[in-house]
XYZ file of C-alpha atoms in Angstrom:
757
model
C 0.112 -78.241 114.663
C -3.493 -77.881 113.446
C -5.075 -74.472 113.327
C -6.897 -73.221 116.352
C -10.179 -73.360 114.442
C -9.740 -77.118 114.008
C -9.286 -77.768 117.721
C -12.201 -78.609 120.035
C -12.850 -75.058 121.198
C -15.899 -74.172 123.270
C -16.822 -70.921 121.535
C -19.072 -69.622 124.328
C -15.920 -69.046 126.369
C -14.857 -66.462 123.796
C -18.075 -64.439 123.861
C -18.394 -61.165 125.718
C -21.134 -61.837 128.307
C -24.525 -60.288 127.724
C -25.768 -57.695 130.166
C -28.723 -58.855 132.248
C -32.049 -57.031 132.344
C -31.404 -55.785 135.882
C -27.837 -54.615 135.461
C -27.008 -51.245 136.982
C -24.665 -48.962 134.980
C -21.529 -48.214 136.988
C -20.962 -44.691 135.736
C -18.083 -43.773 138.054
C -16.124 -46.936 137.299
C -16.808 -46.714 133.560
C -15.549 -43.125 133.517
C -12.415 -44.179 135.387
C -11.796 -46.970 132.862
C -12.248 -44.550 129.981
C -9.350 -42.511 131.309
C -6.923 -45.449 130.992
C -4.736 -45.784 127.920
C -3.632 -48.682 125.799
C -0.504 -50.160 127.276
C -2.175 -50.382 130.687
C -3.189 -53.338 132.846
C -6.557 -53.254 134.584
C -6.806 -55.605 137.565
C -10.371 -56.174 138.780
C -10.039 -58.239 141.924
C -12.767 -59.167 144.392
C -14.851 -61.995 145.839
C -17.307 -64.005 143.804
C -20.432 -62.199 142.674
C -19.230 -58.601 142.975
C -19.832 -57.782 139.301
C -16.284 -58.024 137.946
C -17.379 -59.701 134.726
C -20.381 -57.439 134.131
C -18.297 -54.290 134.641
C -15.665 -55.406 132.120
C -18.336 -56.598 129.673
C -20.246 -53.326 129.937
C -17.124 -51.273 129.284
C -15.880 -53.563 126.462
C -19.196 -53.336 124.619
C -18.940 -49.548 124.676
C -15.576 -49.530 122.854
C -14.968 -49.258 119.114
C -11.652 -51.152 119.174
C -11.187 -54.925 118.993
C -11.670 -56.934 122.157
C -10.622 -60.541 122.764
C -12.502 -62.174 125.634
C -11.554 -65.451 127.303
C -13.595 -66.894 130.185
C -11.184 -69.262 131.911
C -12.024 -72.491 133.714
C -10.131 -74.886 135.940
C -9.280 -77.014 132.891
C -7.441 -74.052 131.374
C -4.778 -74.261 134.075
C -2.765 -76.213 131.531
C -0.264 -74.724 129.109
C -1.677 -76.351 125.980
C -5.315 -75.600 126.775
C -4.555 -72.013 127.771
C -2.562 -71.512 124.556
C -5.294 -72.920 122.305
C -8.022 -70.822 123.858
C -5.951 -67.651 123.921
C -5.004 -68.171 120.269
C -8.657 -68.782 119.380
C -9.765 -65.607 121.189
C -7.149 -63.502 119.394
C -7.872 -65.089 115.996
C -11.588 -64.405 116.430
C -10.877 -60.800 117.266
C -8.325 -60.157 114.513
C -9.711 -62.323 111.688
C -11.207 -59.435 109.732
C -7.768 -58.043 108.887
C -6.114 -61.453 108.533
C -3.705 -60.760 111.365
C -5.015 -63.831 113.112
C -3.394 -65.887 110.385
C 0.004 -64.502 111.368
C -0.553 -65.730 114.899
C -1.275 -69.249 113.677
C 1.679 -69.266 111.245
C 4.022 -68.115 113.996
C 3.077 -70.873 116.429
C 2.691 -73.708 113.874
C 5.702 -76.012 113.964
C 6.952 -74.884 117.379
C 7.301 -77.635 119.960
C 4.555 -77.601 122.634
C 6.836 -76.121 125.266
C 7.490 -73.026 123.152
C 4.011 -72.528 121.719
C 2.682 -70.212 124.445
C 5.860 -68.160 124.430
C 5.675 -67.848 120.636
C 2.075 -66.706 120.938
C 3.058 -64.048 123.458
C 5.881 -62.802 121.245
C 3.570 -62.557 118.231
C 0.888 -60.770 120.299
C 3.465 -58.245 121.501
C 4.803 -57.670 117.994
C 1.357 -57.298 116.453
C 0.175 -54.746 118.997
C 3.215 -52.543 118.514
C 1.842 -51.654 115.068
C 0.033 -48.333 114.821
C -3.033 -49.771 113.115
C -3.667 -52.553 115.661
C -5.362 -51.887 118.959
C -6.549 -54.785 121.069
C -8.203 -55.179 124.459
C -7.609 -58.629 125.961
C -9.853 -59.730 128.839
C -8.891 -62.795 130.883
C -11.882 -63.554 133.101
C -11.742 -65.920 136.120
C -7.966 -65.631 136.184
C -7.934 -67.171 139.686
C -7.955 -70.591 138.002
C -4.486 -69.998 136.571
C -1.792 -71.230 138.940
C 0.558 -73.204 136.636
C 4.016 -71.672 136.739
C 4.540 -71.965 132.985
C 1.455 -69.871 132.202
C 2.151 -67.342 134.960
C 5.710 -66.906 133.696
C 4.433 -66.089 130.191
C 1.871 -63.592 131.536
C 4.694 -62.012 133.518
C 6.728 -61.889 130.307
C 3.828 -60.136 128.564
C 3.598 -57.569 131.357
C 7.330 -56.872 131.229
C 7.087 -56.181 127.477
C 3.573 -54.767 127.375
C 3.148 -53.128 123.952
C 1.658 -49.670 123.505
C -1.537 -50.820 121.742
C -2.594 -53.691 124.015
C -4.854 -53.181 126.987
C -4.988 -56.171 129.361
C -7.830 -56.889 131.792
C -7.274 -59.461 134.556
C -10.527 -60.416 136.328
C -9.853 -62.557 139.368
C -11.102 -63.598 142.792
C -7.556 -64.026 144.081
C -4.422 -61.933 144.042
C -2.346 -62.828 140.936
C 0.633 -65.038 141.738
C 3.110 -62.626 140.145
C 4.276 -59.173 141.063
C 2.531 -56.104 139.713
C 4.843 -53.680 141.507
C 6.630 -52.623 138.318
C 3.336 -51.759 136.670
C 2.301 -49.764 139.745
C 5.619 -47.911 139.792
C 5.203 -46.992 136.115
C 1.601 -45.844 136.704
C 0.392 -48.392 134.143
C -1.789 -50.390 136.534
C -5.389 -49.642 137.413
C -6.820 -51.628 140.316
C -10.536 -52.002 140.984
C -11.196 -53.882 144.200
C -14.083 -54.929 146.404
C -14.745 -51.536 147.936
C -15.137 -49.980 144.451
C -17.144 -52.914 143.080
C -19.684 -52.878 145.919
C -22.948 -51.074 145.178
C -23.695 -47.885 147.035
C -27.151 -47.381 148.511
C -28.541 -45.748 145.368
C -27.296 -48.593 143.154
C -28.666 -51.139 145.633
C -32.077 -49.484 145.487
C -32.095 -49.394 141.691
C -30.988 -53.036 141.399
C -33.603 -54.401 143.821
C -36.494 -52.437 142.407
C -35.710 -53.545 138.850
C -35.012 -57.146 139.892
C -38.090 -57.648 142.032
C -40.476 -55.487 140.009
C -42.162 -54.384 143.202
C -42.151 -51.502 145.619
C -39.768 -51.926 148.524
C -39.884 -49.789 151.648
C -36.947 -47.528 152.468
C -36.461 -49.555 155.647
C -36.274 -52.775 153.629
C -33.772 -51.243 151.219
C -31.597 -49.965 154.034
C -31.636 -53.330 155.768
C -30.726 -55.158 152.534
C -27.894 -52.697 151.898
C -26.501 -53.087 155.403
C -26.757 -56.879 155.276
C -25.173 -57.309 151.841
C -22.831 -54.288 152.040
C -23.405 -53.781 148.321
C -22.516 -57.355 147.306
C -24.330 -57.626 143.979
C -24.988 -61.362 143.870
C -25.957 -61.285 147.537
C -28.720 -58.835 146.680
C -29.935 -61.173 143.955
C -29.901 -64.240 146.210
C -31.181 -62.459 149.296
C -34.516 -63.940 150.417
C -37.435 -61.580 149.868
C -38.282 -62.047 153.559
C -35.182 -59.995 154.326
C -36.846 -56.971 152.763
C -40.034 -57.293 154.801
C -38.990 -58.863 158.074
C -35.727 -58.635 159.978
C -34.688 -62.132 161.095
C -32.841 -62.764 164.303
C -29.059 -62.660 164.065
C -27.729 -65.948 162.778
C -31.167 -67.179 161.672
C -30.774 -66.466 157.968
C -30.582 -70.156 157.135
C -34.131 -70.664 158.409
C -35.608 -68.291 155.856
C -37.390 -69.469 152.723
C -35.021 -69.640 149.713
C -31.985 -68.939 151.897
C -30.688 -72.403 151.034
C -29.811 -71.014 147.605
C -27.495 -68.504 149.234
C -26.041 -71.197 151.491
C -25.430 -73.514 148.532
C -23.694 -70.733 146.624
C -21.259 -70.024 149.446
C -20.542 -73.709 150.000
C -20.069 -74.593 146.314
C -18.466 -71.452 144.907
C -16.513 -70.012 147.814
C -15.760 -72.634 150.461
C -15.415 -75.948 148.608
C -12.563 -74.826 146.268
C -10.394 -74.124 149.333
C -8.189 -76.661 151.091
C -9.572 -78.597 154.105
C -7.240 -76.595 156.323
C -8.644 -73.273 155.092
C -12.211 -74.577 155.356
C -11.748 -75.554 159.005
C -10.229 -72.159 159.731
C -13.195 -70.426 158.082
C -15.787 -72.392 160.043
C -14.142 -72.094 163.444
C -13.294 -68.396 163.201
C -16.818 -67.559 162.055
C -17.864 -67.179 165.694
C -15.807 -63.974 165.738
C -17.191 -60.631 164.636
C -13.591 -59.549 164.111
C -10.289 -61.379 164.389
C -6.548 -61.012 164.417
C -3.735 -63.572 164.584
C -3.377 -63.396 168.369
C -7.085 -64.030 168.925
C -7.089 -66.902 166.432
C -4.149 -68.483 168.248
C -6.137 -68.389 171.499
C -9.211 -69.724 169.718
C -7.365 -72.822 168.554
C -6.047 -73.359 172.115
C -2.471 -72.935 170.906
C -2.784 -75.990 168.629
C -1.553 -73.655 165.921
C 1.095 -70.976 166.264
C 0.686 -67.249 165.964
C 2.643 -67.376 162.695
C 0.338 -70.033 161.240
C -2.736 -67.993 162.155
C -1.252 -64.887 160.585
C -0.519 -66.863 157.410
C -4.091 -68.166 157.303
C -5.517 -64.666 157.645
C -3.330 -63.566 154.749
C -4.678 -66.461 152.657
C -8.240 -65.345 153.388
C -7.361 -61.886 152.114
C -5.385 -63.058 149.074
C -8.218 -65.411 148.071
C -10.849 -62.698 148.650
C -12.862 -64.991 150.909
C -15.327 -62.280 151.908
C -13.008 -60.833 154.547
C -12.541 -57.116 155.055
C -10.197 -54.977 157.167
C -11.732 -53.514 160.293
C -11.671 -49.712 160.105
C -8.752 -48.118 161.953
C -7.702 -51.408 163.539
C -4.587 -52.652 161.672
C -4.263 -56.429 161.620
C -7.974 -57.059 162.260
C -10.351 -58.661 159.768
C -14.067 -59.394 159.711
C -16.321 -61.555 157.583
C -19.043 -60.241 155.305
C -22.296 -60.387 157.357
C -24.023 -62.935 155.121
C -20.918 -65.101 154.767
C -20.412 -65.030 158.538
C -23.991 -66.205 159.157
C -23.662 -69.125 156.751
C -20.289 -70.113 158.204
C -21.672 -70.055 161.761
C -24.633 -72.215 160.835
C -22.235 -74.734 159.280
C -19.959 -74.577 162.312
C -22.748 -75.484 164.731
C -23.806 -78.424 162.548
C -20.318 -79.712 161.699
C -18.594 -79.086 165.036
C -21.421 -79.153 167.629
C -19.199 -80.298 170.518
C -16.490 -77.720 169.850
C -18.675 -74.672 169.170
C -19.351 -73.772 172.793
C -15.729 -74.218 173.788
C -14.627 -71.968 170.936
C -17.041 -69.258 172.109
C -15.784 -69.510 175.694
C -12.141 -69.274 174.570
C -12.884 -66.240 172.429
C -14.778 -64.570 175.277
C -11.922 -65.200 177.695
C -9.399 -63.687 175.272
C -11.507 -60.543 174.836
C -11.804 -60.226 178.616
C -8.028 -60.380 178.978
C -7.789 -57.520 176.481
C -10.454 -55.516 178.377
C -12.719 -55.694 175.323
C -15.863 -56.199 177.356
C -18.569 -55.832 174.723
C -16.856 -58.316 172.413
C -16.462 -60.743 175.304
C -20.174 -60.557 176.102
C -21.127 -61.087 172.459
C -19.266 -64.402 172.419
C -20.837 -65.646 175.652
C -24.343 -64.719 174.479
C -23.880 -67.000 171.470
C -23.420 -70.008 173.766
C -27.127 -69.684 174.732
C -26.110 -71.083 178.146
C -28.108 -68.958 180.624
C -26.015 -69.836 183.688
C -22.784 -69.075 181.879
C -24.189 -65.818 180.489
C -25.427 -64.568 183.879
C -22.153 -65.415 185.636
C -20.145 -63.666 182.925
C -22.298 -60.535 183.022
C -22.005 -60.412 186.812
C -18.207 -60.597 186.555
C -18.194 -57.780 184.012
C -20.489 -55.645 186.178
C -18.221 -55.958 189.215
C -15.069 -55.422 187.165
C -16.563 -52.336 185.519
C -17.473 -50.845 188.886
C -13.976 -51.473 190.156
C -12.203 -50.210 187.027
C -14.463 -47.243 186.331
C -15.756 -48.551 182.994
C -19.330 -47.510 183.651
C -20.074 -46.341 180.107
C -19.110 -49.762 178.757
C -21.250 -51.453 181.394
C -24.304 -49.349 180.577
C -23.977 -49.998 176.881
C -23.723 -53.744 177.513
C -26.557 -54.038 180.024
C -29.117 -52.163 177.954
C -28.714 -54.740 175.186
C -29.406 -57.734 177.446
C -32.904 -59.203 177.570
C -34.900 -58.500 180.732
C -35.378 -62.192 181.535
C -31.620 -62.600 181.934
C -31.297 -59.420 183.976
C -34.155 -60.466 186.273
C -32.232 -63.550 187.373
C -29.504 -61.618 189.184
C -29.556 -58.835 191.797
C -26.227 -57.565 190.456
C -27.584 -57.268 186.919
C -30.817 -55.667 188.154
C -28.744 -53.032 189.922
C -26.640 -52.385 186.812
C -29.767 -52.017 184.684
C -31.343 -49.660 187.221
C -28.185 -47.549 187.084
C -28.461 -47.266 183.307
C -32.119 -46.239 183.603
C -31.164 -43.640 186.194
C -28.509 -42.188 183.884
C -31.213 -41.826 181.213
C -33.612 -40.060 183.632
C -36.130 -42.889 183.523
C -36.692 -42.568 187.265
C -39.936 -44.526 187.503
C -38.594 -47.647 185.770
C -35.310 -47.256 187.630
C -37.120 -47.546 190.952
C -38.852 -50.740 189.843
C -35.580 -52.432 188.927
C -33.807 -51.138 192.006
C -36.573 -52.617 194.163
C -36.208 -55.888 192.266
C -32.459 -55.827 192.964
C -33.078 -55.316 196.693
C -35.634 -58.154 196.846
C -33.353 -60.563 194.972
C -30.394 -59.706 197.184
C -32.337 -61.021 200.202
C -32.964 -64.472 198.679
C -30.445 -67.200 199.598
C -29.046 -67.370 196.081
C -28.973 -63.593 195.670
C -27.390 -63.068 199.069
C -24.594 -65.458 198.070
C -23.982 -63.516 194.845
C -23.886 -60.145 196.587
C -21.912 -61.198 199.687
C -18.375 -60.686 198.235
C -19.316 -57.154 197.161
C -21.777 -56.249 199.942
C -20.350 -52.809 200.741
C -20.185 -51.693 197.125
C -23.655 -53.093 196.427
C -25.333 -51.399 199.405
C -23.434 -48.168 198.822
C -24.610 -47.949 195.220
C -28.208 -48.642 196.284
C -28.008 -45.738 198.751
C -26.392 -43.519 196.137
C -29.143 -44.212 193.611
C -31.878 -43.623 196.177
C -30.254 -40.290 196.994
C -30.183 -39.262 193.350
C -33.875 -40.113 192.928
C -34.764 -38.017 195.972
C -32.579 -35.144 194.797
C -34.197 -35.106 191.357
C -37.570 -34.632 193.087
C -36.376 -31.674 195.096
C -35.930 -33.560 198.405
C -32.452 -32.192 198.972
C -32.076 -32.812 202.715
C -33.110 -36.462 202.514
C -30.845 -36.930 199.496
C -27.869 -35.406 201.305
C -28.429 -37.781 204.211
C -28.546 -40.830 201.951
C -25.468 -39.825 199.993
C -23.569 -39.508 203.237
C -24.764 -42.993 204.187
C -23.521 -44.248 200.825
C -20.109 -42.677 201.399
C -19.962 -44.229 204.877
C -20.782 -47.694 203.449
C -18.529 -47.677 200.373
C -15.006 -49.019 201.052
C -12.518 -46.255 201.807
C -10.068 -47.656 199.258
C -12.670 -47.832 196.493
C -11.949 -44.360 195.195
C -13.895 -44.861 192.012
C -17.183 -45.721 193.724
C -16.811 -42.892 196.216
C -15.933 -40.227 193.656
C -18.574 -41.553 191.263
C -21.194 -41.375 194.025
C -20.265 -37.725 194.542
C -20.434 -37.109 190.792
C -23.928 -38.612 190.531
C -25.044 -36.562 193.497
C -23.889 -33.460 191.628
C -25.800 -34.514 188.516
C -28.931 -34.974 190.621
C -28.551 -31.485 192.083
C -28.136 -30.057 188.576
C -31.217 -31.890 187.279
C -33.118 -30.816 190.375
C -32.298 -27.166 189.706
C -29.809 -26.578 192.555
C -27.120 -25.215 190.287
C -24.653 -23.713 192.789
C -24.743 -26.837 194.978
C -24.198 -28.959 191.858
C -21.158 -26.918 190.813
C -19.638 -27.314 194.289
C -20.260 -31.081 194.261
C -18.759 -31.433 190.785
C -15.613 -29.709 191.985
C -15.434 -31.959 195.047
C -15.864 -35.106 192.938
C -13.189 -33.911 190.508
C -10.822 -33.227 193.428
C -11.312 -36.730 194.886
C -10.795 -38.239 191.438
C -7.609 -36.230 190.886
C -6.082 -37.413 194.155
C -6.815 -41.055 193.325
C -6.110 -40.741 189.565
C -9.635 -41.793 188.632
C -9.487 -40.469 185.089
C -12.991 -41.455 184.099
C -14.599 -39.545 186.988
C -12.378 -36.542 186.288
C -13.451 -36.485 182.669
C -17.123 -37.071 183.425
C -17.051 -34.480 186.190
C -15.538 -31.785 183.986
C -17.860 -32.731 181.127
C -20.971 -32.439 183.322
C -19.673 -29.269 184.963
C -19.140 -27.758 181.501
C -22.703 -28.681 180.508
C -24.012 -27.011 183.657
C -22.034 -23.835 182.894
C -23.270 -23.935 179.293
C -26.901 -24.272 180.390
C -26.684 -21.121 182.500
C -24.811 -19.126 179.861
C -21.324 -19.176 181.437
C -19.717 -20.209 178.182
C -16.133 -19.199 178.941
C -16.057 -21.342 182.086
C -17.654 -24.225 180.185
C -15.006 -23.990 177.483
C -12.206 -23.976 180.071
C -13.492 -27.202 181.668
C -13.786 -28.885 178.294
C -10.255 -27.868 177.308
C -8.933 -29.207 180.622
C -10.598 -32.515 179.806
C -8.990 -32.512 176.380
C -5.575 -32.112 178.015
C -6.177 -35.237 180.118
C -6.610 -37.414 177.020
C -2.949 -37.031 176.060
C -2.111 -39.191 179.120
C -4.677 -41.904 178.526
C -3.397 -43.531 175.297
C -6.719 -43.885 173.535
C -8.943 -44.750 176.528
C -12.452 -43.285 176.813
C -12.497 -42.204 173.136
C -16.299 -42.148 173.156
C -16.204 -39.526 175.876
C -13.555 -37.548 174.003
C -15.815 -37.206 170.984
C -18.624 -35.873 173.208
C -16.285 -33.170 174.514
C -15.838 -31.959 170.950
C -19.595 -32.010 170.461
C -20.100 -29.907 173.586
C -17.526 -27.392 172.331
C -19.489 -27.247 169.085
C -22.673 -26.507 171.039
C -20.947 -23.592 172.795
C -19.904 -22.147 169.431
C -23.478 -22.524 168.168
C -24.751 -20.551 171.165
C -22.198 -17.837 170.361
C -23.213 -17.974 166.679
C -19.646 -18.988 165.752
C -20.767 -21.371 163.033
C -17.399 -22.115 161.400
C -15.845 -23.062 164.742
C -18.946 -25.099 165.599
C -18.668 -27.100 162.392
C -14.938 -27.696 162.887
C -15.527 -29.083 166.386
C -18.360 -31.258 165.144
C -16.035 -32.755 162.521
C -13.535 -33.407 165.328
C -16.350 -35.179 167.158
C -16.925 -37.463 164.167
C -13.206 -38.147 163.733
C -12.606 -38.852 167.432
C -14.619 -42.049 167.494
C -14.739 -44.796 164.846
C -18.156 -45.757 166.231
C -19.769 -42.545 165.007
C -17.434 -41.672 162.153
C -19.618 -42.896 159.318
C -22.898 -41.702 160.775
C -23.506 -40.196 164.220
C -25.852 -42.474 166.130
C -26.599 -40.511 169.307
C -29.611 -38.259 169.653
C -27.722 -35.154 170.787
C -25.518 -35.232 167.665
C -28.544 -34.902 165.418
C -30.002 -32.203 167.671
C -26.736 -30.292 167.241
C -26.920 -30.672 163.457
C -30.509 -29.441 163.519
C -29.456 -26.382 165.532
C -26.544 -25.776 163.177
C -28.763 -25.846 160.089
C -31.325 -23.695 161.896
C -28.658 -21.083 162.619
C -27.657 -21.291 158.944
C -31.241 -20.458 157.884
C -31.820 -23.980 156.510
C -35.065 -25.182 158.125
C -35.420 -28.156 155.755
C -32.122 -29.711 156.835
C -32.866 -28.860 160.448
C -36.174 -30.722 160.246
C -34.476 -33.727 158.615
C -31.949 -33.993 161.474
C -34.681 -33.627 164.081
C -36.603 -36.464 162.461
C -33.493 -38.665 162.688
C -33.078 -37.676 166.329
C -36.729 -38.559 166.970
C -36.269 -42.003 165.404
C -33.168 -42.649 167.494
C -34.859 -41.511 170.690
C -37.591 -44.051 169.995
C -34.914 -46.742 169.796
C -33.153 -45.649 173.011
C -36.472 -45.387 174.889
C -34.890 -42.631 176.995
C -37.120 -39.990 178.598
C -34.257 -37.500 178.437
C -33.773 -38.074 174.700
C -37.507 -37.760 173.979
C -37.846 -34.489 175.874
C -34.609 -33.057 174.427
C -35.751 -33.710 170.857
C -39.264 -32.380 171.404
C -38.205 -29.202 173.177
C -35.345 -28.482 170.746
C -37.750 -28.748 167.809
C -40.308 -26.463 169.444
C -37.645 -23.888 170.350
C -36.421 -23.663 166.765
C -39.945 -23.421 165.347
C -40.963 -20.683 167.762
C -37.832 -18.730 166.841
C -39.206 -18.785 163.280
C -42.669 -17.793 164.609
C -44.109 -21.218 163.703
C -46.584 -22.199 166.414
C -48.646 -25.175 165.179
C -46.513 -27.988 166.635
C -46.013 -26.124 169.916
C -49.767 -25.634 170.236
C -50.384 -29.349 169.664
C -47.635 -30.370 172.084
C -48.937 -28.263 174.951
C -52.498 -29.434 174.315
C -51.290 -33.001 174.857
C -49.490 -32.097 178.111
C -51.064 -31.356 181.462
C -49.711 -30.041 184.732
C -49.418 -33.514 186.212
C -47.454 -34.751 183.207
C -45.069 -31.803 183.303
C -44.455 -32.332 187.019
C -42.958 -35.769 186.281
C -40.075 -34.077 184.427
C -36.876 -32.994 186.225
C -37.004 -29.336 187.157
C -34.643 -28.121 184.426
C -36.954 -29.643 181.817
C -40.062 -28.274 183.561
C -38.587 -24.774 183.495
C -37.582 -25.152 179.877
C -41.095 -26.314 178.912
C -42.762 -23.484 180.800
C -40.472 -20.927 179.206
C -41.498 -22.335 175.854
C -45.151 -21.981 176.774
C -44.594 -18.352 177.705
C -42.853 -17.785 174.395
C -45.701 -19.508 172.556
C -48.227 -17.166 174.156
C -46.061 -14.159 173.267
C -45.703 -15.291 169.636
C -49.453 -15.911 169.328
C -50.220 -12.569 170.933
C -47.972 -10.639 168.571
C -49.253 -12.492 165.520
C -52.922 -12.080 166.418
C -52.505 -8.702 168.147
C -54.018 -10.351 171.199
C -53.010 -8.276 174.237
C -54.566 -10.812 176.612
C -52.144 -13.509 175.499
C -49.201 -11.121 175.724
C -50.242 -10.275 179.278
C -50.632 -13.990 180.068
C -47.109 -14.599 178.743
C -45.758 -11.831 180.978
C -47.586 -13.312 183.965
C -46.108 -16.775 183.390
C -42.606 -15.317 183.121
C -42.989 -13.365 186.349
C -44.237 -16.510 188.079
C -41.219 -18.450 186.790
C -38.593 -15.856 187.696
C -37.890 -17.025 191.288
C -37.218 -20.592 190.153
C -35.268 -19.434 187.111
C -33.070 -17.267 189.321
C -32.544 -20.176 191.676
C -31.293 -22.511 188.950
C -29.548 -19.648 187.061
C -31.375 -20.516 183.875
C -32.379 -17.001 182.958
C -29.020 -15.757 181.651
C -29.358 -17.768 178.457
C -33.125 -17.991 178.049
C -34.613 -14.551 178.848
């Protein structure tokens, strides 16, 4: 057999890759690699373009010991080719001390079938010597599937010598077991989640690559869209950093065809036609499991086949990731999913809509309403979308899933909502819950007008009693919030008379909303009585949602008036209910923890407050990574304020302000503004409070619910007192006293003084 040097060897495959100008040092991973010993195997496994090669090259270049590098190709999935290239890589590495010659002498004269085995034996023997230390890197190992080669690699692993360190860089799981290496603690695994850039690395990479300033918003959007996929950041169209495209419209952006071509050529095309079809057709799903995929394919394929296909996607690292805390569920990388969907609609135009309808129907059967709506929206069929949303609205009202309904309806465009009296009513309800009374009235009036058209009357007819009862209930709440208690009581009674006697949810929920209106309108004792009545009705009919909401709102009312022990009791009773509900209403459960944390803050029990806030984060996967509701950030601001950390408090308030702008909720806006002013005045900082009150006028304040009006006026009195003390201005101190005396009757009426004065 001729020497390896005489064979047609492509020497560039043996070179350690150069680091690019924009490479980002991976300090944490490099430090972890430095802790590994010779005699270990390092598996770096992840999808294409995640920086596997660059990481290994960066680390290898930092080492003083010999390193043999082999970049494999599809043509190397042949015993003879693999042997020649591996021998050449080892000879090149060991030539200085002539040990490479021993390799060649050992394999010369062996028949071709034994050559690779002889090479492995010689490599093992050489690297048992004390003066020989070798790192062997096999890059693109996913190309190696031939049993003969895999058997010899397995042989090497079973006899891994003490002075050989083996790197396997691959897009796919190796086709041999690594369990023995794991059991002996001689395997280090670096996978996609470790390879992905964090936000700081993303920022550094983009700024160096583009040589231009990028806004924080652009960086955040790029990070969220690529999820730290290194090559994705490099191929991402610049437009993505300056303008957010509509979902699914990536392919229309300038230069996005490069990204599309990469996915098609490097990721999709190497797979079998069967896998490709599965990828395209499941791309309509934001998340998937085997049961859903079976329904998607209309039972053309079995549950077992679908489960096997999902395992292939994972084993081949086809940009699929587990869904947090949902075993058996996978999702596609955002960019990969967009490209797949665009290909689906062009390759399977007739099937796409049917696939979306099947997926939506499956989610409905599982009571996964938001996911069901997402699928229907992608059909872009307005009639289908409206009918589906109407069905969900009615089902939610019957099943008590009002929180789900509100979250869905606020994300639907107004043109769609305007086409249906049922959807107008649902949207008005959401506006009412967010204290946007003026806009609520407009949409409620639109719902009433539409319900009297022939088409609207036909839609409402099957649910006439529920529809009219809810209209009356909402009108009552609006009147109650404006202090018109007698008229509100009359309307709520009309609502209860109209609502079906057997619709316990609607009746108890009407009572609950009436209580909320009394609380907002400052009639605290009446509100407490109504809460208890609503809870009682809900208990008798086992309406868990109303029970939980009732106790939650009752606790908030007690908290607002300083009756903390009673508030805590109601919250703990709600916690006890969750043990019966098997994971339902988890979003509400996390808010109970947050309310407990607020009580501890008011008592200055900061350790308990922080513990409950952590429970809040853990209770819901939606908020676990980063709380996304305004009140959570207000709590954090108050916590940092109590801990004498005004900088962190201000940061959290700014986040709350940004979120309130996104929710467009009057309640959120006022809560954030007043909380910030309260904390500043407690530190004797008056500038922002002075500006805020200059922008307000009496007419503007009168549009707020009474509890917010009282809170604002108390703040104004405190502002005057703070200014008076600072400036030794007795006139302002007297003015502050006068405002407090004027407020006292109303404060006593709504029992607000216990906490505030």
